[in-house]
């Protein structure tokens, strides 16, 4: 069963809301680019990878309402299947163009919802999808909160500075730093929950937060674990983005 | 002592056990190595087989295609010949890439020396990409009137070509009369008229040119038979990306040492000073990035006006810009369909500045947007400035000056590493004692000598004009060669005197010619005034581009036009406002006063109920761009000849326009306003006349209202 948030988001996509499309692109574009780039290594260049990842998300937007929850496919599996289909189509098209004997382009059908012919996403892809969701939540919180509040969060959590150091640097008291940090942390918990609910088809996907150390309904003792987990996720996400970029700049189509 | 019933001493047992473990460990390592080597060899073989098969495939394709080329060549079907020829070249290119991999890349990969070719594969294309564009051919050297092309620069992404040129004597005088004294070398950005895809780019770039001229960023622009071009001051030097890369390579992986860091931050300070001028002049640069900053000595100059947009433009926002230096929020807003004047372009430029500062500190671009971490050596306050400038839109610096004050505080600190964010003016800290100065216009600079000892708060004063450096006498001879030195001085003094005499002679000739042209021109204007208006206009002196004695457009044109439009009454016959293409090839090439006159005319057309499409405003609507580009293409960018018919034909074919108003230079240097109207019967009416603008617009309106062809034409075009 799709959550209300997913249904609402799907509704926005169906209504061709450009902002919903951009959110999809902004959140999952880098992951898709990396995956398609890896699959198409030596065959497609960075520009084509960019195009194909856009095509994937466009296909996702157009077909997401046809998703059948009964088949139990995860959101990540769904995205991966579409990406594979889009890339396969592109390669078929190229072969057909080149040799005149390629297969016809595959049709966009409901097979995306099934699991039989679709490869299971590997752990790297799953992790990248999860990190993308968390990053999206962080960016949303950044947009919604005061610059100083978010700066306190960045310095304390992402830079690993102590409350005292942050207070001295910005010129405020330690309790104020703690209060501002709590405000952002609480907002993040809500937002992470919301983003996960929007881009998840199964309960297992929603539970990924806890598995990765992001306790969304915590007691006070969980705060530091939440902060550490979040810092690690964002650090990995930045490394992932850099790595993807350097790989894409190296790859040239054959 | 024994550990077993077999009487084996414990030490022997331990030794045997240790040896066994060692053998196992080494064995595992050796096995791993063997498998690793086998893996490499297998991969090598696989790659070789795959590339050999691909090579064969490409060669077979080529052999199949070559007869098709010959066959079509014999039958005279040259379009197909062209198509098949390109396919053959592509196949051969792919085949040669296979050969390269078979003989070089794959063996090197096997030996673990892939980095050897990786560097070549990566660096060589980059160097080739950065190579200057092709020089002008011998016959083309005079295409930019008044300039002598002496070299070329690497082209940008817009398809334009960049040339380095020197203005001739007459052009130097003309520029001086327009307020640009002592112009030395210039850069000419040129778009070919024969290249269809560059037309929308031309329209886009030409929109902000007038504002850029007022800021001294553009000296002039022109439209020739083959080229549209604009002229900018030339700044010699490398771009900031190159400079930063060099600095970081020299510094190692830890980050820049303090003096280099100071130098980099001072360059960003220059960027902010320039941006402040842009923003005060109502312009949004929209493409702030290290590649667009040229470092000349200790100063940085912002170049590339390709995306410059008026901040007040009412047109739709586009996503143009460079990823990682463009705020993702801009894309979000563009996708929502926001207008340019509904967003804060200033803050988007500030985001770009923050990204530039990040790249100076880190030596790379912010791959993670505003969340990118700074890992290299950096004062905390500077770190804060980067964060603040790349923060979410509302939390960002609101102006370039606000960011500049923070940057300048860091620059002025004795030890920037002791400075805390709380000490910055934006967080309530004291203002720096010496506020940054307005950057002087580009053409007043000469390249300063690079100074390794540039320090915070002690930046070198603006250097003297470039021209002084370029025409400076040769360095004095050494004391040991005094005789030769005297000869050089004599030669120099003699040459100088000859130059002065020649300059005086040319200036005299030039003045005579201009006076003569002005007199003829004034005579013609007087005649036209009498003919069209019976002397009602109190001034009919029109400024012509290039005439230093030019005068402003008549200032009561507007009122006459308005009156005629009002007299023609409101339109009732049509549900929609008539769509008029407003093409201005005259006033936009003249002085700002003339531009204002053209703007007035445009406003009057709009006020009278016409839906005008113009390339005068910062318009980025794709449909309108297409129409403008289409019209330009149809006219062949020509003022004379068949342009009128071509424009009419374009209107007929477009199906989306009711008419066009075209202001251009007519015969004998007079400004002409030509109007083309599509009647309901599909007939085209053509009207035009020098200085007859107001009467014709009234006629135009009546013609569209009634759907009939307006009155007789007075054709000055052909």
PDB file of C-alpha atoms in Angstrom, chain A residues 17-19 21-23 25-26 33 41-43 50 98-99 135 138-139 142-145 147-148 150-152 154-155 158-159 161 165-166 168-171 234-235 237-239 241-242 245-246 249-250 253-254, chain B residues 47 50-51 54 57-58 61 91 94 101 105-106 118 122 323-324 328-329 331-332 335-337 358 362 364-373 380 383-384 387-388 390-392 394-396 420-423 427:
ATOM      1  CA  UNK A  17       4.009  19.800 -11.355  1.00  0.00           C
ATOM      2  CA  UNK A  18       7.503  20.899 -12.442  1.00  0.00           C
ATOM      3  CA  UNK A  19       8.596  21.296  -8.848  1.00  0.00           C
ATOM      4  CA  UNK A  21       9.768  16.634 -11.148  1.00  0.00           C
ATOM      5  CA  UNK A  22      12.703  18.758 -10.053  1.00  0.00           C
ATOM      6  CA  UNK A  23      12.565  17.218  -6.579  1.00  0.00           C
ATOM      7  CA  UNK A  25      15.636  14.828 -10.326  1.00  0.00           C
ATOM      8  CA  UNK A  26      17.473  16.668  -7.587  1.00  0.00           C
ATOM      9  CA  UNK A  33      23.813   8.895 -13.244  1.00  0.00           C
ATOM     10  CA  UNK A  41      30.875   1.898 -19.027  1.00  0.00           C
ATOM     11  CA  UNK A  42      32.737   2.236 -22.297  1.00  0.00           C
ATOM     12  CA  UNK A  43      29.512   2.577 -24.298  1.00  0.00           C
ATOM     13  CA  UNK A  50      22.799  12.622 -18.140  1.00  0.00           C
ATOM     14  CA  UNK A  98      24.913   1.130 -36.617  1.00  0.00           C
ATOM     15  CA  UNK A  99      24.395  -2.291 -38.039  1.00  0.00           C
ATOM     16  CA  UNK A 135      20.385  14.393   1.734  1.00  0.00           C
ATOM     17  CA  UNK A 138      18.683  17.810   5.010  1.00  0.00           C
ATOM     18  CA  UNK A 139      18.382  20.258   2.129  1.00  0.00           C
ATOM     19  CA  UNK A 142      18.162  23.926   5.404  1.00  0.00           C
ATOM     20  CA  UNK A 143      15.628  25.784   3.268  1.00  0.00           C
ATOM     21  CA  UNK A 144      13.097  25.875   6.065  1.00  0.00           C
ATOM     22  CA  UNK A 145      15.321  26.899   8.979  1.00  0.00           C
ATOM     23  CA  UNK A 147      20.737  30.336   8.614  1.00  0.00           C
ATOM     24  CA  UNK A 148      22.241  30.642  12.096  1.00  0.00           C
ATOM     25  CA  UNK A 150      21.529  25.504  10.457  1.00  0.00           C
ATOM     26  CA  UNK A 151      25.072  26.835  10.818  1.00  0.00           C
ATOM     27  CA  UNK A 152      25.098  25.689  14.431  1.00  0.00           C
ATOM     28  CA  UNK A 154      26.663  22.113  10.592  1.00  0.00           C
ATOM     29  CA  UNK A 155      29.429  23.152  12.947  1.00  0.00           C
ATOM     30  CA  UNK A 158      29.079  17.880  10.402  1.00  0.00           C
ATOM     31  CA  UNK A 159      32.306  19.571  11.501  1.00  0.00           C
ATOM     32  CA  UNK A 161      33.011  20.994  16.916  1.00  0.00           C
ATOM     33  CA  UNK A 165      33.752  26.143  20.363  1.00  0.00           C
ATOM     34  CA  UNK A 166      30.653  26.866  18.326  1.00  0.00           C
ATOM     35  CA  UNK A 168      32.690  31.206  20.905  1.00  0.00           C
ATOM     36  CA  UNK A 169      32.927  31.246  17.135  1.00  0.00           C
ATOM     37  CA  UNK A 170      29.469  32.653  16.535  1.00  0.00           C
ATOM     38  CA  UNK A 171      29.310  34.758  19.669  1.00  0.00           C
ATOM     39  CA  UNK A 234      26.405  13.029   4.457  1.00  0.00           C
ATOM     40  CA  UNK A 235      30.154  12.428   4.373  1.00  0.00           C
ATOM     41  CA  UNK A 237      27.227  11.127   0.073  1.00  0.00           C
ATOM     42  CA  UNK A 238      29.767  13.852  -0.658  1.00  0.00           C
ATOM     43  CA  UNK A 239      32.460  11.254  -1.399  1.00  0.00           C
ATOM     44  CA  UNK A 241      29.252  12.613  -5.571  1.00  0.00           C
ATOM     45  CA  UNK A 242      32.932  13.412  -6.038  1.00  0.00           C
ATOM     46  CA  UNK A 245      32.008  13.084 -11.047  1.00  0.00           C
ATOM     47  CA  UNK A 246      35.598  12.007 -11.454  1.00  0.00           C
ATOM     48  CA  UNK A 249      34.898  12.798 -16.514  1.00  0.00           C
ATOM     49  CA  UNK A 250      37.190   9.812 -17.207  1.00  0.00           C
ATOM     50  CA  UNK A 253      32.374   6.167 -25.118  1.00  0.00           C
ATOM     51  CA  UNK A 254      33.924   3.587 -27.311  1.00  0.00           C
TER      52      UNK A 254
ATOM     53  CA  UNK B  47      39.703  -6.629 -23.933  1.00  0.00           C
ATOM     54  CA  UNK B  50      36.651  -7.561 -27.894  1.00  0.00           C
ATOM     55  CA  UNK B  51      38.624  -4.764 -29.528  1.00  0.00           C
ATOM     56  CA  UNK B  54      35.049  -4.434 -32.883  1.00  0.00           C
ATOM     57  CA  UNK B  57      33.156  -4.845 -37.378  1.00  0.00           C
ATOM     58  CA  UNK B  58      34.096  -1.237 -38.071  1.00  0.00           C
ATOM     59  CA  UNK B  61      31.011  -1.433 -42.096  1.00  0.00           C
ATOM     60  CA  UNK B  91      33.623   3.972 -38.677  1.00  0.00           C
ATOM     61  CA  UNK B  94      36.151   4.028 -34.222  1.00  0.00           C
ATOM     62  CA  UNK B 101      43.464   0.129 -27.454  1.00  0.00           C
ATOM     63  CA  UNK B 105      46.053   0.959 -23.933  1.00  0.00           C
ATOM     64  CA  UNK B 106      45.321  -2.690 -23.152  1.00  0.00           C
ATOM     65  CA  UNK B 118      45.173   8.227 -18.783  1.00  0.00           C
ATOM     66  CA  UNK B 122      42.656  13.384 -20.302  1.00  0.00           C
ATOM     67  CA  UNK B 323      26.581  23.384 -12.735  1.00  0.00           C
ATOM     68  CA  UNK B 324      28.208  23.583  -9.270  1.00  0.00           C
ATOM     69  CA  UNK B 328      20.101  24.722  -7.696  1.00  0.00           C
ATOM     70  CA  UNK B 329      17.366  27.025  -6.424  1.00  0.00           C
ATOM     71  CA  UNK B 331      16.749  25.731 -11.588  1.00  0.00           C
ATOM     72  CA  UNK B 332      13.850  25.082  -9.238  1.00  0.00           C
ATOM     73  CA  UNK B 335      11.050  25.138 -13.614  1.00  0.00           C
ATOM     74  CA  UNK B 336       8.241  26.853 -11.747  1.00  0.00           C
ATOM     75  CA  UNK B 337       8.136  29.380 -14.577  1.00  0.00           C
ATOM     76  CA  UNK B 358      35.392  27.586  -2.238  1.00  0.00           C
ATOM     77  CA  UNK B 362      39.865  23.745  -1.925  1.00  0.00           C
ATOM     78  CA  UNK B 364      38.150  21.986  -6.708  1.00  0.00           C
ATOM     79  CA  UNK B 365      34.502  22.798  -7.212  1.00  0.00           C
ATOM     80  CA  UNK B 366      31.730  22.327  -4.610  1.00  0.00           C
ATOM     81  CA  UNK B 367      30.411  18.936  -5.695  1.00  0.00           C
ATOM     82  CA  UNK B 368      27.902  18.846  -2.838  1.00  0.00           C
ATOM     83  CA  UNK B 369      26.522  22.348  -3.345  1.00  0.00           C
ATOM     84  CA  UNK B 370      26.056  24.356  -0.167  1.00  0.00           C
ATOM     85  CA  UNK B 371      26.751  21.256   1.940  1.00  0.00           C
ATOM     86  CA  UNK B 372      30.252  20.807   0.515  1.00  0.00           C
ATOM     87  CA  UNK B 373      32.863  20.535   3.236  1.00  0.00           C
ATOM     88  CA  UNK B 380      37.329  29.820  10.280  1.00  0.00           C
ATOM     89  CA  UNK B 383      34.860  29.148   6.036  1.00  0.00           C
ATOM     90  CA  UNK B 384      31.879  31.026   7.421  1.00  0.00           C
ATOM     91  CA  UNK B 387      28.836  28.939   3.938  1.00  0.00           C
ATOM     92  CA  UNK B 388      26.925  32.171   4.159  1.00  0.00           C
ATOM     93  CA  UNK B 390      26.223  29.450  -0.546  1.00  0.00           C
ATOM     94  CA  UNK B 391      23.474  29.195   2.050  1.00  0.00           C
ATOM     95  CA  UNK B 392      19.801  28.840   1.284  1.00  0.00           C
ATOM     96  CA  UNK B 394      17.070  33.826   2.407  1.00  0.00           C
ATOM     97  CA  UNK B 395      20.068  33.179   4.635  1.00  0.00           C
ATOM     98  CA  UNK B 396      22.580  34.305   2.021  1.00  0.00           C
ATOM     99  CA  UNK B 420      36.231  34.263  14.336  1.00  0.00           C
ATOM    100  CA  UNK B 421      32.946  34.487  12.406  1.00  0.00           C
ATOM    101  CA  UNK B 422      31.623  36.692  15.214  1.00  0.00           C
ATOM    102  CA  UNK B 423      34.261  39.284  14.231  1.00  0.00           C
ATOM    103  CA  UNK B 427      27.621  39.119  12.450  1.00  0.00           C
TER     104      UNK B 427
END
